[in-house]
Amino acid sequence: MDIADLATRLRSGNRRALARGITLIESHRPDHRAQATELLERLADPSRQTLRIGLSGTPGVGKSTFIEAFGQTLIAEGHRVAVLAIDPSSARSGGSILGDKTRMERLSRNPAAFIRPSPSQTELGGVARRTREAILLCEAAGYDAVLVETVGVGQSETMVAQMTDLFVLLLAPGGGDELQGVKRGIMEIADLILVNKADGALKPQAEATRADYAGALRLLRRREGDPDDFPKALSVSALDQRGLDEAWEAMLALTTHRRDSGFFVTRRATQNRDWFEEAVLSGILQRLRQDPALRGSMETLGHAVSEGQMAPGAAADRLVERFLA
Amino acid sequence: MDIADLATRLRSGNRRALARGITLIESHRPDHRAQATELLERLADPSRQTLRIGLSGTPGVGKSTFIEAFGQTLIAEGHRVAVLAIDPSSARSGGSILGDKTRMERLSRNPAAFIRPSPSQTELGGVARRTREAILLCEAAGYDAVLVETVGVGQSETMVAQMTDLFVLLLAPGGGDELQGVKRGIMEIADLILVNKADGALKPQAEATRADYAGALRLLRRREGDPDDFPKALSVSALDQRGLDEAWEAMLALTTHRRDSGFFVTRRATQNRDWFEEAVLSGILQRLRQDPALRGSMETLGHAVSEGQMAPGAAADRLVERFLA
């Protein structure tokens, strides 16, 4: 593959080149990995102005409908929008955020939008690296607003927050105590809470839920780099396409504030550094997995462990000592 | 700390000794780690007959109420029950499965039950190792039924399934298409689906949901080691304490079948081997994190990365090559 040519076509906004670039960075083959690195270096441009928006919501909050409507709001404002998905359950099943293009039919047909279904993955660390690289490729192809979405509960939110400039939590009206408990950790990283489905019969409940969360956010500690009225909670209706402009204005206000204060640039620098450190450790680990001496010892001791002759933890401790001695 | 003494007290069923043992295995201190390994070796007994039950359910399905009621069913059958929690969101927030003892008040007061709140963790790999070790400690203290519970979506289910003998998925009546999509990967690992809240007005819907899932399970491929009627779906009411005996009978039937076929023992052996391999790699990784030469290079290159002079992935690739050369 001619990487220089791919880079040129990708930079000109060619969608097939972008899709191909993402396939390249998703590949596990060592030669593809080297090509992916070359591609990323050719496309690097620190002066590029983009906004990376993390979006999370549990199943049923209307995430697809929201992205469909919000994406078109951004396009109407003159932006080009890329949508990437991180799917924590894909490790085994090959993906639950299925058929992203079917989910967001109108948006996917819009020439100013690019939607990439989440790839099936083997480990969460790999997902982070590949999504980060996919963000860079989308930005190089001219998509200046990149939405990284993830499903509900777990570590994937933290991961998304660590690779985006702001983090939006989409909620449905209502939600019991247990639900709110689960959200505690997520609320700490949310810059903006949007209560969706503020339409029809659910409208009053959506407003009440918004007020509840606004109150809860006030109780959280103020965070470094935030303007006075952030984090904030708004209600929206993706269905009626209401409140989307206000949501975008809130994101812009926060972004402008962070750019002016220098927080935006500092945060991206920190994210790059964290990304680098993670990539170093996972790279070393990947190489070790293939190390013949280590594999041999693991084979022998692993047999003893599965036969019940040794405890797994103790056997591992011993092998680590020996290997690093 | 006198580990021999702790092991003796723990083996006699002393709850404080068990709690102390779990605190020891949760510690990051290298001297504690060595003591934890010694403790586990002293307590090892491959002939111990126990059952490890993985349990998952999204927030709102009534997981606490179920465990509270089901735990008492097991105790009434003469078992001693330990409850451990894996909380994927605890990486940042310090835990969302908060106040486990308050959640399961009656069970926690029962002398035949032991409930351990999920510790706050820094990385998912560490959670797996510590939970596996906590299972062993609980079993050594005479708890022959260990429930490992986790919240909803994500990798934590796979992790729980990899350390238990059978995996139970708790669902609520109803659930839209998107919800079912998310569950696809989980359904593949579920041995038993329990539709909770089969009481009051929700009873007919719970039964309909049960029938839906029973149909879906029939469409899944038959799995190695399963009896004819597994995986299966039942409806239960934790609130009215109905269907719990049947659920336990189903778990016993599956366990007996797997013991008779040898699958039970083979699976535990495979789990031990996987555990060992994971522990080796994470042990090496942990040591590398502290390696002064690697830390020095990471410091220098990391600075260049955060200054925008180098791309994170490319810089990482280069460092990995150099370090392993």
XYZ file of N, CA and C in Angstrom, chain B residues 14-125:
336
model
N -13.430 -18.059 61.223
C -13.433 -16.761 61.903
C -13.609 -15.629 60.884
N -14.684 -14.852 61.060
C -15.024 -13.825 60.069
C -14.033 -12.680 60.045
N -13.535 -12.338 61.234
C -12.561 -11.235 61.256
C -11.284 -11.643 60.537
N -10.897 -12.911 60.719
C -9.703 -13.410 60.026
C -9.920 -13.389 58.510
N -11.131 -13.749 58.084
C -11.440 -13.727 56.648
C -11.360 -12.301 56.103
N -11.994 -11.373 56.836
C -11.971 -9.973 56.403
C -10.533 -9.460 56.316
N -9.723 -9.859 57.289
C -8.342 -9.432 57.324
C -7.553 -10.038 56.159
N -7.822 -11.292 55.873
C -7.183 -11.945 54.733
C -7.508 -11.241 53.430
N -8.764 -10.855 53.271
C -9.154 -10.173 52.028
C -8.478 -8.798 51.948
N -8.411 -8.104 53.078
C -7.704 -6.826 53.081
C -6.243 -7.026 52.663
N -5.658 -8.113 53.125
C -4.262 -8.413 52.773
C -4.100 -8.626 51.264
N -4.990 -9.402 50.672
C -4.834 -9.653 49.229
C -5.163 -8.414 48.402
N -5.920 -7.474 48.997
C -6.237 -6.247 48.261
C -5.099 -5.227 48.314
N -4.150 -5.458 49.201
C -3.081 -4.475 49.393
C -2.110 -4.473 48.218
N -1.577 -3.292 47.921
C -0.597 -3.160 46.842
C 0.833 -3.275 47.353
N 1.025 -3.290 48.662
C 2.390 -3.301 49.204
C 3.078 -4.627 48.902
N 4.323 -4.580 48.421
C 5.024 -5.816 48.054
C 5.116 -6.815 49.218
N 5.354 -6.342 50.453
C 5.442 -7.289 51.570
C 4.075 -7.944 51.838
N 3.004 -7.178 51.686
C 1.659 -7.749 51.828
C 1.396 -8.782 50.736
N 1.866 -8.446 49.528
C 1.686 -9.349 48.387
C 2.333 -10.715 48.683
N 3.533 -10.675 49.230
C 4.232 -11.926 49.563
C 3.471 -12.688 50.652
N 2.969 -11.951 51.644
C 2.185 -12.588 52.707
C 0.895 -13.192 52.148
N 0.267 -12.462 51.206
C -0.970 -12.960 50.600
C -0.711 -14.275 49.870
N 0.408 -14.328 49.157
C 0.758 -15.564 48.455
C 0.962 -16.708 49.450
N 1.640 -16.401 50.553
C 1.860 -17.435 51.570
C 0.522 -17.913 52.136
N -0.343 -16.944 52.436
C -1.661 -17.293 52.991
C -2.432 -18.211 52.041
N -2.426 -17.845 50.765
C -3.162 -18.642 49.775
C -2.577 -20.045 49.655
N -1.261 -20.146 49.736
C -0.648 -21.480 49.642
C -0.996 -22.329 50.862
N -1.029 -21.690 52.044
C -1.380 -22.428 53.258
C -2.819 -22.925 53.217
N -3.683 -22.141 52.562
C -5.113 -22.479 52.582
C -5.527 -23.392 51.427
N -4.598 -23.597 50.479
C -4.959 -24.354 49.275
C -5.449 -25.760 49.628
N -6.520 -26.155 49.003
C -7.062 -27.499 49.195
C -7.917 -27.841 47.979
N -7.310 -28.525 46.987
C -8.019 -28.779 45.729
C -9.236 -29.677 45.907
N -9.347 -30.372 47.057
C -10.452 -31.311 47.227
C -11.722 -30.622 47.738
N -11.594 -29.322 48.086
C -12.742 -28.584 48.623
C -13.871 -28.519 47.601
N -15.091 -28.848 48.020
C -16.234 -28.814 47.105
C -17.014 -27.521 47.284
N -16.947 -26.666 46.284
C -17.651 -25.390 46.379
C -18.320 -25.082 45.048
N -19.208 -24.098 45.086
C -19.838 -23.648 43.845
C -19.692 -22.129 43.741
N -19.157 -21.710 42.615
C -18.963 -20.275 42.367
C -19.988 -19.824 41.341
N -20.849 -18.905 41.765
C -21.959 -18.465 40.916
C -21.733 -17.013 40.513
N -21.605 -16.775 39.226
C -21.518 -15.411 38.725
C -22.913 -14.860 38.510
N -23.115 -13.608 38.852
C -24.447 -13.013 38.735
C -24.317 -11.613 38.176
N -25.059 -11.345 37.119
C -25.001 -10.022 36.531
C -26.395 -9.492 36.268
N -26.523 -8.201 36.318
C -27.797 -7.573 35.994
C -27.601 -6.074 35.969
N -28.256 -5.407 35.016
C -28.124 -3.949 34.949
C -28.821 -3.318 36.154
N -28.483 -2.067 36.458
C -29.132 -1.401 37.586
C -30.651 -1.401 37.411
N -31.364 -1.648 38.481
C -32.817 -1.592 38.410
C -33.509 -2.941 38.273
N -32.729 -4.004 38.030
C -33.386 -5.308 37.895
C -33.671 -5.937 39.262
N -33.196 -5.303 40.311
C -33.451 -5.827 41.651
C -32.397 -6.821 42.108
N -31.149 -6.542 41.764
C -30.065 -7.481 42.065
C -29.883 -7.664 43.569
N -29.885 -6.561 44.302
C -29.700 -6.662 45.751
C -30.817 -7.470 46.397
N -32.049 -7.162 46.002
C -33.193 -7.880 46.562
C -33.097 -9.362 46.233
N -32.661 -9.649 45.008
C -32.508 -11.040 44.613
C -31.450 -11.742 45.464
N -30.285 -11.123 45.606
C -29.216 -11.769 46.371
C -29.647 -11.953 47.830
N -30.301 -10.930 48.362
C -30.822 -11.015 49.726
C -31.733 -12.241 49.886
N -32.662 -12.421 48.957
C -33.615 -13.529 49.057
C -32.971 -14.863 48.686
N -32.177 -14.856 47.611
C -31.569 -16.097 47.139
C -30.533 -16.602 48.143
N -29.796 -15.684 48.725
C -28.812 -16.060 49.740
C -29.474 -16.799 50.891
N -30.649 -16.322 51.279
C -31.343 -16.982 52.386
C -31.910 -18.341 51.981
N -32.283 -18.453 50.702
C -32.688 -19.769 50.197
C -31.541 -20.765 50.331
N -30.348 -20.336 49.945
C -29.185 -21.223 50.027
C -28.872 -21.581 51.480
N -28.975 -20.614 52.356
C -28.686 -20.858 53.771
C -29.696 -21.859 54.353
N -30.970 -21.698 53.946
C -31.996 -22.637 54.396
C -31.699 -24.056 53.927
N -30.978 -24.195 52.832
C -30.580 -25.510 52.314
C -29.311 -26.022 52.986
N -28.802 -25.257 53.938
C -27.635 -25.724 54.682
C -26.303 -25.196 54.175
N -26.356 -24.258 53.230
C -25.100 -23.725 52.695
C -24.648 -22.492 53.464
N -23.367 -22.186 53.317
C -22.848 -20.906 53.800
C -22.494 -20.067 52.574
N -22.920 -18.823 52.601
C -22.924 -18.004 51.385
C -22.016 -16.790 51.510
N -21.111 -16.620 50.559
C -20.309 -15.398 50.494
C -20.719 -14.599 49.263
N -20.766 -13.282 49.393
C -21.128 -12.401 48.282
C -19.980 -11.429 48.019
N -19.446 -11.476 46.821
C -18.378 -10.568 46.421
C -18.872 -9.753 45.228
N -18.403 -8.521 45.113
C -18.870 -7.673 44.013
C -17.701 -7.211 43.151
N -17.919 -7.237 41.850
C -16.961 -6.645 40.920
C -17.631 -5.424 40.330
N -16.999 -4.295 40.501
C -17.635 -3.057 40.114
C -16.780 -2.368 39.062
N -17.216 -2.437 37.788
C -16.363 -1.896 36.726
C -16.186 -0.389 36.822
N -17.105 0.305 37.481
C -16.985 1.765 37.521
C -16.154 2.222 38.703
N -15.685 1.289 39.515
C -14.978 1.703 40.726
C -13.598 2.242 40.424
N -13.123 2.023 39.182
C -11.781 2.473 38.827
C -11.599 3.951 39.163
N -12.633 4.726 38.934
C -12.474 6.141 39.173
C -13.142 6.618 40.468
N -14.367 6.152 40.659
C -15.190 6.754 41.700
C -14.973 6.117 43.056
N -14.277 4.979 43.073
C -14.166 4.299 44.345
C -15.373 3.418 44.613
N -16.171 3.186 43.587
C -17.224 2.195 43.769
C -18.628 2.722 43.654
N -19.432 2.016 42.866
C -20.830 2.407 42.785
C -21.704 1.392 43.489
N -21.182 0.150 43.628
C -21.934 -0.829 44.404
C -21.663 -0.486 45.862
N -22.274 0.602 46.269
C -21.942 1.165 47.572
C -22.758 0.510 48.671
N -22.189 0.471 49.834
C -22.924 0.034 51.003
C -23.564 -1.317 50.833
N -22.776 -2.328 50.387
C -23.359 -3.638 50.114
C -24.101 -4.192 51.314
N -23.588 -3.885 52.496
C -24.235 -4.434 53.689
C -25.592 -3.802 53.936
N -25.699 -2.516 53.630
C -27.001 -1.869 53.771
C -27.960 -2.375 52.711
N -27.402 -2.652 51.523
C -28.256 -3.156 50.451
C -28.878 -4.498 50.826
N -28.107 -5.337 51.524
C -28.589 -6.684 51.835
C -28.586 -6.868 53.345
N -29.502 -6.165 53.972
C -29.447 -6.012 55.422
C -29.668 -7.326 56.155
N -30.714 -8.048 55.741
C -31.025 -9.296 56.455
C -29.928 -10.320 56.245
N -29.474 -10.425 54.996
C -28.441 -11.410 54.686
C -27.157 -11.108 55.450
N -26.825 -9.821 55.527
C -25.551 -9.464 56.169
C -25.581 -9.767 57.671
N -26.781 -9.847 58.240
C -26.867 -10.160 59.679
C -26.870 -11.656 59.938
N -27.005 -12.438 58.870
C -27.058 -13.894 59.029
C -25.650 -14.459 59.231
N -25.437 -15.234 60.311
C -24.083 -15.738 60.583
C -23.566 -16.673 59.494
N -24.447 -17.227 58.666
C -24.001 -18.133 57.604
C -23.677 -17.378 56.313
N -23.706 -16.035 56.373
C -23.424 -15.239 55.177
C -22.250 -14.302 55.418
N -21.501 -14.053 54.377
C -20.387 -13.115 54.450
C -20.456 -12.206 53.218
N -20.597 -10.911 53.448
C -20.717 -9.974 52.330
C -19.528 -9.034 52.350
N -18.841 -8.957 51.243
C -17.666 -8.091 51.173
C -17.909 -6.989 50.146
N -17.907 -5.725 50.582
C -18.100 -4.640 49.616
C -16.942 -4.627 48.625
N -17.207 -4.155 47.416
C -16.151 -4.119 46.404
C -15.143 -3.035 46.756
N -13.866 -3.365 46.682
C -12.847 -2.374 47.002
C -12.691 -1.381 45.865
N -12.150 -0.219 46.167
C -11.844 0.709 45.082
C -10.553 0.238 44.423
N -10.516 0.319 43.120
C -9.427 -0.301 42.370
C -8.858 0.680 41.390
N -7.696 0.351 40.893
C -7.131 1.207 39.861
C -7.178 0.586 38.486
N -7.154 -0.724 38.405
C -7.189 -1.320 37.074
C -7.936 -2.641 37.097
N -8.612 -2.926 35.976
C -9.510 -4.066 35.893
C -8.770 -5.391 36.098
N -7.543 -5.486 35.602
C -6.767 -6.706 35.777
C -6.567 -7.031 37.248
